[in-house]
mmCIF file of C-alpha atoms in Angstrom:
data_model
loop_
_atom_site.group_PDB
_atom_site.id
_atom_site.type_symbol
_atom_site.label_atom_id
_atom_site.label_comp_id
_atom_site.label_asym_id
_atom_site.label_seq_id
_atom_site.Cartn_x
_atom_site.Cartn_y
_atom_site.Cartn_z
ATOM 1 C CA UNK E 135 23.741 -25.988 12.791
ATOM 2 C CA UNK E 136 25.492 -25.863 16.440
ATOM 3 C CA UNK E 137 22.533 -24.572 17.494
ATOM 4 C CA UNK E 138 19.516 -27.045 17.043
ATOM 5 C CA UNK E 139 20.343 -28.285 20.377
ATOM 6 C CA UNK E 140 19.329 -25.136 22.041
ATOM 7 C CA UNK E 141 16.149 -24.861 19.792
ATOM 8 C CA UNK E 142 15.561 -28.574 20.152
ATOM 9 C CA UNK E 143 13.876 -28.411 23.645
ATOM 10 C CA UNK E 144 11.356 -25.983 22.607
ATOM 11 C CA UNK E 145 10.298 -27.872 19.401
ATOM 12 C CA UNK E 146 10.135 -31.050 21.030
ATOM 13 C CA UNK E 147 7.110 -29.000 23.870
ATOM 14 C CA UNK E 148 5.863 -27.330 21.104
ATOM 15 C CA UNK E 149 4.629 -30.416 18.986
ATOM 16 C CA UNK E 150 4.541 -32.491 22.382
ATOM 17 C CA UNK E 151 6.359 -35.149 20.739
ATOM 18 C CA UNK E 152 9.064 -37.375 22.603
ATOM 19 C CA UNK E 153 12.500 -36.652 22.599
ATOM 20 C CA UNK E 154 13.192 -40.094 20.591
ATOM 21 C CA UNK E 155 11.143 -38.449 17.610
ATOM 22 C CA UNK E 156 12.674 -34.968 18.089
ATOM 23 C CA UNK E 157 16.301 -35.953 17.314
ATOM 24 C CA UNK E 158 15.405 -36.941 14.294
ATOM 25 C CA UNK E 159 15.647 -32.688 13.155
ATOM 26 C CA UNK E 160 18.992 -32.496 13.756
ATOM 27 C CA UNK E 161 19.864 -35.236 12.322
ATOM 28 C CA UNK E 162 18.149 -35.193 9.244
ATOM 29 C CA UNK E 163 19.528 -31.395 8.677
ATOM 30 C CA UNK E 164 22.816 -32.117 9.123
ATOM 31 C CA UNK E 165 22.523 -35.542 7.555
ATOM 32 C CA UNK E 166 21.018 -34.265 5.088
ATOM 33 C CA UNK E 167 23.641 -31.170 4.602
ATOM 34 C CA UNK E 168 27.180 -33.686 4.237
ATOM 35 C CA UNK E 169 24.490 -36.090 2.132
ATOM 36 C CA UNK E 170 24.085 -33.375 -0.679
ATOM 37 C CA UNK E 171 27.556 -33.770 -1.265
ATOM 38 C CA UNK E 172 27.766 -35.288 -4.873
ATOM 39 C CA UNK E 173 24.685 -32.888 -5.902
ATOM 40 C CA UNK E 174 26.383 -29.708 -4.726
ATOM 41 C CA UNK E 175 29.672 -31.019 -6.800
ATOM 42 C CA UNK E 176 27.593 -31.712 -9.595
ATOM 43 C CA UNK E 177 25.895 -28.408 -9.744
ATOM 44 C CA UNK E 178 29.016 -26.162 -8.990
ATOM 45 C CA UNK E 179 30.461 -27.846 -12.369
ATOM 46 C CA UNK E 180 27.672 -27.509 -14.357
ATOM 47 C CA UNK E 181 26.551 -24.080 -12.814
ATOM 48 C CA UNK E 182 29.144 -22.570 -11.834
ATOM 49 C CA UNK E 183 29.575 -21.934 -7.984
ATOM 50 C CA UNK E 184 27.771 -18.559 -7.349
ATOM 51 C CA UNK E 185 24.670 -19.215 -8.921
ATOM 52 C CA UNK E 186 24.848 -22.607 -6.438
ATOM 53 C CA UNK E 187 25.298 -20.663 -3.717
ATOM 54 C CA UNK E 188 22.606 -18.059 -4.183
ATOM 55 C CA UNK E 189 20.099 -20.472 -4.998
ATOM 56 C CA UNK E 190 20.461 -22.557 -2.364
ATOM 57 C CA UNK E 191 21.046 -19.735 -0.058
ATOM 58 C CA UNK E 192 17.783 -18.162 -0.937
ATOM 59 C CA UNK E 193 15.807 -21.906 -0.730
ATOM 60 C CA UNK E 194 17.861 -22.176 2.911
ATOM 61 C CA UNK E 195 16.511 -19.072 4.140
ATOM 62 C CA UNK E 196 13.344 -19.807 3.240
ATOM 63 C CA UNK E 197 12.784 -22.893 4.840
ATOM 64 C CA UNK E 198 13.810 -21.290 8.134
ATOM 65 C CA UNK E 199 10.985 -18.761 7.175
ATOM 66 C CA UNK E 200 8.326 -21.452 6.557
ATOM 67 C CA UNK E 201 9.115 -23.855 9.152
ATOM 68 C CA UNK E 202 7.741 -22.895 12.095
ATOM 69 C CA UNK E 203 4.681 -22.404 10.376
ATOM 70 C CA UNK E 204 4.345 -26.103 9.849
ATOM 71 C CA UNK E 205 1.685 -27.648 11.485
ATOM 72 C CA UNK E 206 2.896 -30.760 12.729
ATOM 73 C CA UNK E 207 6.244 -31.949 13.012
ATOM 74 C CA UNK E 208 6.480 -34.269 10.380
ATOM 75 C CA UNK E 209 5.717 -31.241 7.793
ATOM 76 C CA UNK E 210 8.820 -29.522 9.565
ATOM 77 C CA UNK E 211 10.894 -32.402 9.022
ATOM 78 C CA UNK E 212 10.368 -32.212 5.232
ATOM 79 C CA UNK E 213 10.824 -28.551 5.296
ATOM 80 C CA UNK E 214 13.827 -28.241 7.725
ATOM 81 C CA UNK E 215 15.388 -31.453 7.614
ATOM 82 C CA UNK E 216 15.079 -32.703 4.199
ATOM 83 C CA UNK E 217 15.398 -29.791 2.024
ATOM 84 C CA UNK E 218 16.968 -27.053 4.607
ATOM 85 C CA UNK E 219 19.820 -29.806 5.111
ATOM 86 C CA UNK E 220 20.056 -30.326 1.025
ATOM 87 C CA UNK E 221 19.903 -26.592 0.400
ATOM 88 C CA UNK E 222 22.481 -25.670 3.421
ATOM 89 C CA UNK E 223 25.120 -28.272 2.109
ATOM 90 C CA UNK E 224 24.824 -26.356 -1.605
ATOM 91 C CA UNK E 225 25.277 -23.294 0.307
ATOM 92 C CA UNK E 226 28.020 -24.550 2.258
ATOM 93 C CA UNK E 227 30.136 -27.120 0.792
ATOM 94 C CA UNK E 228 30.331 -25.039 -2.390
ATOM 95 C CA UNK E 229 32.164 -22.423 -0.190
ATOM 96 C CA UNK E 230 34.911 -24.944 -0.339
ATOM 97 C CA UNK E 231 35.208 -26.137 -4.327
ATOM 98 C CA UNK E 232 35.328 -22.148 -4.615
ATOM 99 C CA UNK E 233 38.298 -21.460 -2.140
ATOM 100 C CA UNK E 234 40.359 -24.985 -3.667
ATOM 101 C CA UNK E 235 39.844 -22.939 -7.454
ATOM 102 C CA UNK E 236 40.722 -19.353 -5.958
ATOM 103 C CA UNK E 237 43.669 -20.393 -4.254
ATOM 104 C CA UNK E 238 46.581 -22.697 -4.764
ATOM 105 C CA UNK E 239 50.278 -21.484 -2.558
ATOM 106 C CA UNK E 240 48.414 -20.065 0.153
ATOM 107 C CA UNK E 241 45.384 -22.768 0.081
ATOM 108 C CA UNK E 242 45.390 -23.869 3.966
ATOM 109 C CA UNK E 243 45.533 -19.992 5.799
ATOM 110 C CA UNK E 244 42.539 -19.278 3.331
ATOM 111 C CA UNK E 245 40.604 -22.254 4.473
ATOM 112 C CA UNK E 246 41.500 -21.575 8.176
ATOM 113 C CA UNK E 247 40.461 -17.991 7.785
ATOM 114 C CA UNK E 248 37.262 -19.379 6.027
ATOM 115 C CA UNK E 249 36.427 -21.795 8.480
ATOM 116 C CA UNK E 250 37.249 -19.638 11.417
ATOM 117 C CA UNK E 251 34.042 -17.625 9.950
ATOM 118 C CA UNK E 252 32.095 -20.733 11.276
ATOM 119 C CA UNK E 253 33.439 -20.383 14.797
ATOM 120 C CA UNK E 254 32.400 -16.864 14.858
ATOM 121 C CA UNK E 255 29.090 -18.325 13.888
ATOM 122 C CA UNK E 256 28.768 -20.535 17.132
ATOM 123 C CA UNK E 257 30.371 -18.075 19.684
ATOM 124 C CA UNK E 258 27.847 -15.230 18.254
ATOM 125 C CA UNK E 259 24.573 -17.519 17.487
ATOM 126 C CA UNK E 260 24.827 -20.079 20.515
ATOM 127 C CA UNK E 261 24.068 -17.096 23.283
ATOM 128 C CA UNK E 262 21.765 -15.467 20.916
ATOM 129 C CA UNK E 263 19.737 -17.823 20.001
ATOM 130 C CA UNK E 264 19.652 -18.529 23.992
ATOM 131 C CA UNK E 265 18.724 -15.237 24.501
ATOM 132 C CA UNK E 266 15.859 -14.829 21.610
ATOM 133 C CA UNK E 267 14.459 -18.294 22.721
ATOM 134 C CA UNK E 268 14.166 -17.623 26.076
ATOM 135 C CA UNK E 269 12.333 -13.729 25.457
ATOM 136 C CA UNK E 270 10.909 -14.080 22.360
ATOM 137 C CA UNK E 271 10.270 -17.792 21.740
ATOM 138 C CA UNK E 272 11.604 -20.482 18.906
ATOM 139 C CA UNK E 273 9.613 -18.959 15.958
ATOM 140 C CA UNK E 274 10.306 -15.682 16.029
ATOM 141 C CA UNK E 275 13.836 -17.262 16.586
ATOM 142 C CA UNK E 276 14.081 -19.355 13.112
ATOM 143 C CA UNK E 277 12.296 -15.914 11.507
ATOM 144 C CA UNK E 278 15.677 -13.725 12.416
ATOM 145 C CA UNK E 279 18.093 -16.735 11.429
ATOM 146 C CA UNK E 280 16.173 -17.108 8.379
ATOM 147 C CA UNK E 281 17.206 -13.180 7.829
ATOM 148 C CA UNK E 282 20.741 -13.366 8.598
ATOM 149 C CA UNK E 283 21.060 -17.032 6.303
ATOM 150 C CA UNK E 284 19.514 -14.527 3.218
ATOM 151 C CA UNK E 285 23.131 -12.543 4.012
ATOM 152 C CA UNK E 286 24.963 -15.711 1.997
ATOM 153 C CA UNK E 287 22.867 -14.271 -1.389
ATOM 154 C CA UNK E 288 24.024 -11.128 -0.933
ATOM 155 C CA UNK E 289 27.376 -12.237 -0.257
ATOM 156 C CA UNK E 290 27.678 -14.646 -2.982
ATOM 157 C CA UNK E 291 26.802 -11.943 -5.461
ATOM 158 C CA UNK E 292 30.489 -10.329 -4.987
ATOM 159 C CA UNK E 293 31.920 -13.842 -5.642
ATOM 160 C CA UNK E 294 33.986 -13.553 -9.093
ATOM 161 C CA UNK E 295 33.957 -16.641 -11.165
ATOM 162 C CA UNK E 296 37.051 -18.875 -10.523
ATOM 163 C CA UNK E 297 38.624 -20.605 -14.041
ATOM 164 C CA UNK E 298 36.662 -24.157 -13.460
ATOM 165 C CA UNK E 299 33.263 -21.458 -13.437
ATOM 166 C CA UNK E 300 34.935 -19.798 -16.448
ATOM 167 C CA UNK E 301 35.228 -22.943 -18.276
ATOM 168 C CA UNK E 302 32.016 -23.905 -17.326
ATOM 169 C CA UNK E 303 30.664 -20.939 -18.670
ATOM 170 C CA UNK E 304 32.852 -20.983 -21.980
ATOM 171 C CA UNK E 305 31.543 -24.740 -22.757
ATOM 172 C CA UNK E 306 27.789 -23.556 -22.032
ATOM 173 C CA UNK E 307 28.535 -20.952 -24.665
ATOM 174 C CA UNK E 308 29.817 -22.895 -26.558
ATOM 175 C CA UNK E 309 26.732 -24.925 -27.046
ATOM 176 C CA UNK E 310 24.215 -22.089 -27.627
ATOM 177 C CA UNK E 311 24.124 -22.218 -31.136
ATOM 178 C CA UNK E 312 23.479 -25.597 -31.673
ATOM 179 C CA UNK E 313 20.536 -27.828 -31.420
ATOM 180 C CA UNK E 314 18.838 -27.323 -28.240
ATOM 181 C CA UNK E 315 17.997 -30.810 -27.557
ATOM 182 C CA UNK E 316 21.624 -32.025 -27.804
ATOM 183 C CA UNK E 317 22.969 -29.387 -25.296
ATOM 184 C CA UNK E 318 20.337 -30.352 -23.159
ATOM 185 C CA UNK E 319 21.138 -33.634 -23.279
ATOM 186 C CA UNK E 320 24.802 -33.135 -23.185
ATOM 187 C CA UNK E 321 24.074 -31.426 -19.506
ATOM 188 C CA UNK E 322 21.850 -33.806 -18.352
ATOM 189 C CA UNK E 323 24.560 -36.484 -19.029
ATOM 190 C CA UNK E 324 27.544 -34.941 -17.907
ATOM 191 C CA UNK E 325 25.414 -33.466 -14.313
ATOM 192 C CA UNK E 326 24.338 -36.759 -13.576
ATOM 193 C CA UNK E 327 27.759 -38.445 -14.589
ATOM 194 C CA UNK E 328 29.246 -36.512 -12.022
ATOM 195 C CA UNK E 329 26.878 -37.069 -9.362
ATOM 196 C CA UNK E 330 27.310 -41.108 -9.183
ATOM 197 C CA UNK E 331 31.143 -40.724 -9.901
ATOM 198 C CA UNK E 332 32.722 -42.510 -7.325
ATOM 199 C CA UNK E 333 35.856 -43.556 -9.406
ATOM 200 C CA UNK E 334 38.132 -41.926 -6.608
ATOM 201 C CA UNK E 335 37.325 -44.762 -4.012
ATOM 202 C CA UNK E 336 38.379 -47.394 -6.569
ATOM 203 C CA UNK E 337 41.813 -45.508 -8.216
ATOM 204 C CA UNK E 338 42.856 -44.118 -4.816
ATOM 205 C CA UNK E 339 42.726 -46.587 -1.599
ATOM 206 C CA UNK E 340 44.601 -43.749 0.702
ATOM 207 C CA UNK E 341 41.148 -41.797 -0.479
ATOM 208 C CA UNK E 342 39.489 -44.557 0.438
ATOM 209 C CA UNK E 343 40.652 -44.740 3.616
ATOM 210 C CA UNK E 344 39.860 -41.212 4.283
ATOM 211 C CA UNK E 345 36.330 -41.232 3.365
ATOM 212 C CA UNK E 346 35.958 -44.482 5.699
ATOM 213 C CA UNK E 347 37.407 -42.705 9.078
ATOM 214 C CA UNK E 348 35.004 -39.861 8.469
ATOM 215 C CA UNK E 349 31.799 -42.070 8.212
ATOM 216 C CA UNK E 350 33.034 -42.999 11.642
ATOM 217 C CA UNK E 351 34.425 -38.868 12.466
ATOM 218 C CA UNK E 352 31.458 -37.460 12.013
ATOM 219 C CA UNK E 353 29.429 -40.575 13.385
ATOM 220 C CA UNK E 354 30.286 -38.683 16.705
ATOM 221 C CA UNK E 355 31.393 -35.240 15.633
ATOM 222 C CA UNK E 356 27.598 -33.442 16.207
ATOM 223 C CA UNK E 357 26.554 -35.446 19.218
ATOM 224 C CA UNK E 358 28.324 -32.982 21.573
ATOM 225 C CA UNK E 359 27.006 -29.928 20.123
ATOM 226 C CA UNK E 360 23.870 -30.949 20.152
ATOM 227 C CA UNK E 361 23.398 -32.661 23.499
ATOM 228 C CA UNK E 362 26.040 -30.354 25.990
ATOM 229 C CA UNK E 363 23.567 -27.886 25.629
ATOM 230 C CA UNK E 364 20.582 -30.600 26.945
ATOM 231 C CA UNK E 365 22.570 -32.130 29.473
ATOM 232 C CA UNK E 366 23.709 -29.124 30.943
ATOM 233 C CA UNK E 367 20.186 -27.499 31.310
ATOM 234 C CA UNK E 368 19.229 -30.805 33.106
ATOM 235 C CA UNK E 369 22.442 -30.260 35.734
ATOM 236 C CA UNK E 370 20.889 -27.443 35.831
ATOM 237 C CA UNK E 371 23.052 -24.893 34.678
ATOM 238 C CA UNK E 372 21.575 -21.407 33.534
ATOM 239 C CA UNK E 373 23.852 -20.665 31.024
ATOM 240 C CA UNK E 374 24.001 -23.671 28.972
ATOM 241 C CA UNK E 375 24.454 -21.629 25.684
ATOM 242 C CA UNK E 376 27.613 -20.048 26.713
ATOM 243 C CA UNK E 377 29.481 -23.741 26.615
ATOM 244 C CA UNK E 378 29.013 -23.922 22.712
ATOM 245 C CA UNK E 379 29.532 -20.328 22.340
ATOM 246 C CA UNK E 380 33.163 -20.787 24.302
ATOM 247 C CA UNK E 381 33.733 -23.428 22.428
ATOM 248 C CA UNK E 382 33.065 -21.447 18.864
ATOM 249 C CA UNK E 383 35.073 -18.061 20.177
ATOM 250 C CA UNK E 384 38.333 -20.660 21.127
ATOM 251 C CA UNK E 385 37.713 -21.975 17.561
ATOM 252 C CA UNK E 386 38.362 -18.669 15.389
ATOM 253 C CA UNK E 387 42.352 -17.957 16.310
ATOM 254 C CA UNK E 388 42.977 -22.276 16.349
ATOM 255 C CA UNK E 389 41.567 -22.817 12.804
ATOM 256 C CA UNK E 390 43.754 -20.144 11.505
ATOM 257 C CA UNK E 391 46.846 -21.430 13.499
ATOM 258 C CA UNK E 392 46.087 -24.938 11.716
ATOM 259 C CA UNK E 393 45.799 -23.131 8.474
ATOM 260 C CA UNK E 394 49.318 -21.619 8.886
ATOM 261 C CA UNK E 395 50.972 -24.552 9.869
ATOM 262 C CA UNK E 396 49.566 -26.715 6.825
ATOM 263 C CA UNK E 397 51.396 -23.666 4.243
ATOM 264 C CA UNK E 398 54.435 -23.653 6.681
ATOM 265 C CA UNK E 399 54.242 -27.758 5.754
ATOM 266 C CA UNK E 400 55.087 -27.864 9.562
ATOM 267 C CA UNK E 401 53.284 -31.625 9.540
ATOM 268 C CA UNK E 402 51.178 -32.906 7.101
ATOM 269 C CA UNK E 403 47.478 -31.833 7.220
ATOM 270 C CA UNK E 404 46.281 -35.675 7.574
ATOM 271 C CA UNK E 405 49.168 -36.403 10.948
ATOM 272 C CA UNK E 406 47.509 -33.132 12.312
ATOM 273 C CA UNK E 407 44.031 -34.363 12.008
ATOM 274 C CA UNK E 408 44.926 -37.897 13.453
ATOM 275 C CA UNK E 409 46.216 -35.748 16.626
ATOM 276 C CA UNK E 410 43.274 -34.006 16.688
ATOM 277 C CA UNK E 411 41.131 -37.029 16.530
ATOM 278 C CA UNK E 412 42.891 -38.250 19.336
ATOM 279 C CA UNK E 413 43.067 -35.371 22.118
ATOM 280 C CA UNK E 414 39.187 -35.201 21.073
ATOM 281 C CA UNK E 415 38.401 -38.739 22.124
ATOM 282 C CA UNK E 416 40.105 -38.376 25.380
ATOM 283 C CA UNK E 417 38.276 -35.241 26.051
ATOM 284 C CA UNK E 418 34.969 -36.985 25.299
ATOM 285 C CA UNK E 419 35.869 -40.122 27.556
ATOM 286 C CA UNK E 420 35.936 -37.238 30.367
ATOM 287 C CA UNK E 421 33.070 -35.560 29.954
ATOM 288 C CA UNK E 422 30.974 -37.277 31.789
ATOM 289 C CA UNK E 423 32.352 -36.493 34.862
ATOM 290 C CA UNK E 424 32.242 -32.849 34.644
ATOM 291 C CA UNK E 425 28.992 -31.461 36.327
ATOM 292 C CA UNK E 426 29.608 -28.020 36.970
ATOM 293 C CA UNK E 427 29.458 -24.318 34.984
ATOM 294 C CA UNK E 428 33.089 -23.871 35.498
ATOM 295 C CA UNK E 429 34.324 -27.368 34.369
ATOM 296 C CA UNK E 430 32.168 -27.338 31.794
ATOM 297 C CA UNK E 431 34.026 -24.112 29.886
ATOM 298 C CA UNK E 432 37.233 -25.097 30.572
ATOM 299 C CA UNK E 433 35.934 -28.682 28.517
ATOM 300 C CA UNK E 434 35.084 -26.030 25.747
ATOM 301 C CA UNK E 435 38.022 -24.365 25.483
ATOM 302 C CA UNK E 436 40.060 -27.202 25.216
ATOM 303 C CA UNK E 437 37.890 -29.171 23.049
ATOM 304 C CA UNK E 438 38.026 -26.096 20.778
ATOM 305 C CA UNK E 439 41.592 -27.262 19.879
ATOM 306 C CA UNK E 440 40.695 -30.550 17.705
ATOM 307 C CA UNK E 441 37.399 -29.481 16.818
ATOM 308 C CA UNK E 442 39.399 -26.187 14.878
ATOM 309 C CA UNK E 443 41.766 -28.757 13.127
ATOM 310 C CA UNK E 444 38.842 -31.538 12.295
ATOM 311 C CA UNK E 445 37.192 -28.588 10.612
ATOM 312 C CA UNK E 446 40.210 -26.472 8.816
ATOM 313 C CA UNK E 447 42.372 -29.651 7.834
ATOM 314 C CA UNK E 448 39.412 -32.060 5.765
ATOM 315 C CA UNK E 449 40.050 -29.636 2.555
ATOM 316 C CA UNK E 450 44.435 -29.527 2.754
ATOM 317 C CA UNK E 451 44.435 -32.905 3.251
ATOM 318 C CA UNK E 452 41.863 -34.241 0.144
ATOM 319 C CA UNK E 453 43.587 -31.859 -2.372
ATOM 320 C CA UNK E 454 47.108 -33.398 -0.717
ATOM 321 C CA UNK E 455 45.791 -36.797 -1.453
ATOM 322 C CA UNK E 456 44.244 -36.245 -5.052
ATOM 323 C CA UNK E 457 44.890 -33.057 -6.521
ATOM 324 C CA UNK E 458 42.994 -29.657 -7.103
ATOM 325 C CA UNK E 459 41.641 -30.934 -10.245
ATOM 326 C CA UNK E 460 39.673 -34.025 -8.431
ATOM 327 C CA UNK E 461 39.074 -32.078 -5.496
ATOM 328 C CA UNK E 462 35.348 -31.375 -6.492
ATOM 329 C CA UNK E 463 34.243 -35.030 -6.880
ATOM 330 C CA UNK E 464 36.392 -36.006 -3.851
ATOM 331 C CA UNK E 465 34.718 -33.253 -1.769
ATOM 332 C CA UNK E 466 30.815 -34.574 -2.639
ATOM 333 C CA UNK E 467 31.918 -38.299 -1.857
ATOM 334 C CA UNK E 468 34.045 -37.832 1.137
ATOM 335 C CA UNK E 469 30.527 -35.132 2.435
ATOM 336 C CA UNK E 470 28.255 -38.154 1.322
ATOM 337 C CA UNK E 471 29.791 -40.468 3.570
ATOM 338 C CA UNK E 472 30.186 -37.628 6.529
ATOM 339 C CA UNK E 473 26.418 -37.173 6.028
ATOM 340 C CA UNK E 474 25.692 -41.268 6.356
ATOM 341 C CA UNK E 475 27.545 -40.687 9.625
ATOM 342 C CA UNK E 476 25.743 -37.678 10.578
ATOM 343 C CA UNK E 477 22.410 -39.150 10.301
ATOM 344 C CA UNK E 478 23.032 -42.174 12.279
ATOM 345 C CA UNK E 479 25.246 -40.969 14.847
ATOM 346 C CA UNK E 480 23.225 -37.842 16.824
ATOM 347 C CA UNK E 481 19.850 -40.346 16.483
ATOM 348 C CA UNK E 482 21.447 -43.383 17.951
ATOM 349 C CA UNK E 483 23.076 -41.126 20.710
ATOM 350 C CA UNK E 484 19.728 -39.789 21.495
ATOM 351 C CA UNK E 485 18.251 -43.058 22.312
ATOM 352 C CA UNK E 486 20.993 -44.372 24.133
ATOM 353 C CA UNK E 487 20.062 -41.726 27.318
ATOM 354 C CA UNK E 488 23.520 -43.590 29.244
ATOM 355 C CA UNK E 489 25.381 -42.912 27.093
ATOM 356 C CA UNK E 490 24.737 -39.495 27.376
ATOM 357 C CA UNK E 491 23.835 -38.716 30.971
#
């Protein structure tokens, strides 16, 4: 996910399409990652969470397999965009429902620990996928992240079913030994009924609130991941990869800091995102002046610092507003709304070449 805008080049020569068509990839597998919010709810409830997660791990994996193999573009937009972003969100955003069910006292150092995994992800992945690109090509690239992505059905084989799976499992059960056609039914109702529940946004108006500011959050929140890379190989600076990668490695000890602090109850989770919004924007504003190697790490380490928070605090600060119990549905609509954002926002900034140069 941070980084398509390393591959992005490559694809973009490859297909010899223009850049305006080539943003659409990101943005439809992130879009379409946040969008499958409501479907991975619904499926972790009627499911369970680790048969979610393997699934859609093993469907993930395989699209990074069969991608490259696409023979035009738009083929690799189905594949990759469509149902590698549907399939990653399962994979993903089911991580979270599992860790709000595990863990209750302890909830935010969990999630920071969690999340900090992520950072690790971008510091390790960014230079490496540099580094395969550039000696081995894109394809061969998407073949060896296809490999490690298969690691998250291994992993999720270990997970042990948390009391909501338990129930889950206890009502399926339950329903064995009667009529087949009314238990299939039964799930059919109650998987779609929690798909298009959007009660929340009409009980809660804090919620509400929340889900609006990230349509807008994460409007932005991809743009620089995707395009620091670009714009920095057009200043012409070698080692382009290494800004993301700084900017995952300074992420790992942060998100657990902000995980510590929302246990300690040190400020709420939602004033420590509002910071973090801020010191973000004003980091962004100054960007554009900063043309060199050098200045261009020290951005990433100190855009690290509310990028960690915008990514550890989102689950503290739903189950603050609604409860552990909700926290399932409120996860899929608040990630439905991110992925609204997430489709527009990279897209637009793509087109608007001022904006980013």
């Amino acid at each position: 996910m941070y980084s398509l805008g390393i591959l992005l080049k490559d694809v973009k020569n490859y297909f010899e399409i223009s850049q305006k068509k080539a943003n659409l990839l990101p943005s439809f597998n992130i879009g379409f990652m946040f969008l499958s919010g409501p479907l991975t709810s619904a499926l972790a409830a009627q499911f369970g969470c680790r048969k979610v997660i393997m699934l859609s791990g093993l469907v993930h994996s395989t699209m990074y397999i069969i991608s490259p193999l696409m023979p035009n573009f738009d083929l690799m937009l189905l594949s990759f965009g469509l149902i590698g972003g549907l399939s990653y969100g399962c994979t993903l955003l089911t991580g979270f429902v599992i860790l709000v069910d595990y863990f209750d006292v302890k909830l935010g150092i969990a999630n920071g620990i969690a999340v900090a995994s992520s950072g690790l992800g971008s510091f390790a992945f960014a230079p490496l996928s540099g580094f395969l690109i550039k000696n081995y090509g894109w394809k061969i690239t998407m073949y060896i992240m296809g490999a490690v992505t298969f690691l998250c059905v291994l992993f999720a084989v270990f997970l042990k079913p948390s009391k909501n799976d338990q129930k889950t499992m206890i009502e399926m059960e339950s329903l064995q030994n009667g009529k087949f056609k009314i238990r299939k039914k039964t799930g059919i109702a109650n998987f779609l009924k929690e798909i298009f529940n959007f009660n929340l946004l009409k009980e809660n108006k804090a919620y509400t609130c929340i889900v609006m500011s990230n349509f807008f959050i994460f409007f932005a929140y991809f743009i620089p991941f995707i395009y620091i890379p670009i714009r920095a190989n057009d200043l012409g600076i070698e080692n382009y990869s290494w800004i993301i990668g700084i900017i995952g490695m300074a992420n790992i000890p942060i998100r657990v800091l902000f995980g510590f602090l929302c246990d300690r109850k040190f400020l709420r989770a939602i004033h420590m995102n509002s910071f973090c919004l801020l010191v973000a924007t004003v980091l962004l504003l100054s960007y554009y002046y900063l043309k060199s190697f050098t200045l261009q790490i020290i951005f990433g380490i100190l855009f690290a610092i509310p990028m960690a928070g915008i990514n550890s605090l989102p689950t503290k600060y739903l189950v603050d507003q609604v409860g552990s119990e909700k926290f399932r549905n409120a996860n899929g609509i608040t990630n439905l709304f991110r992925g609204f954002g997430v489709s527009f926002g990279p897209f637009l900034a793509g087109n608007e070449k001022n904006l980013i140069y």
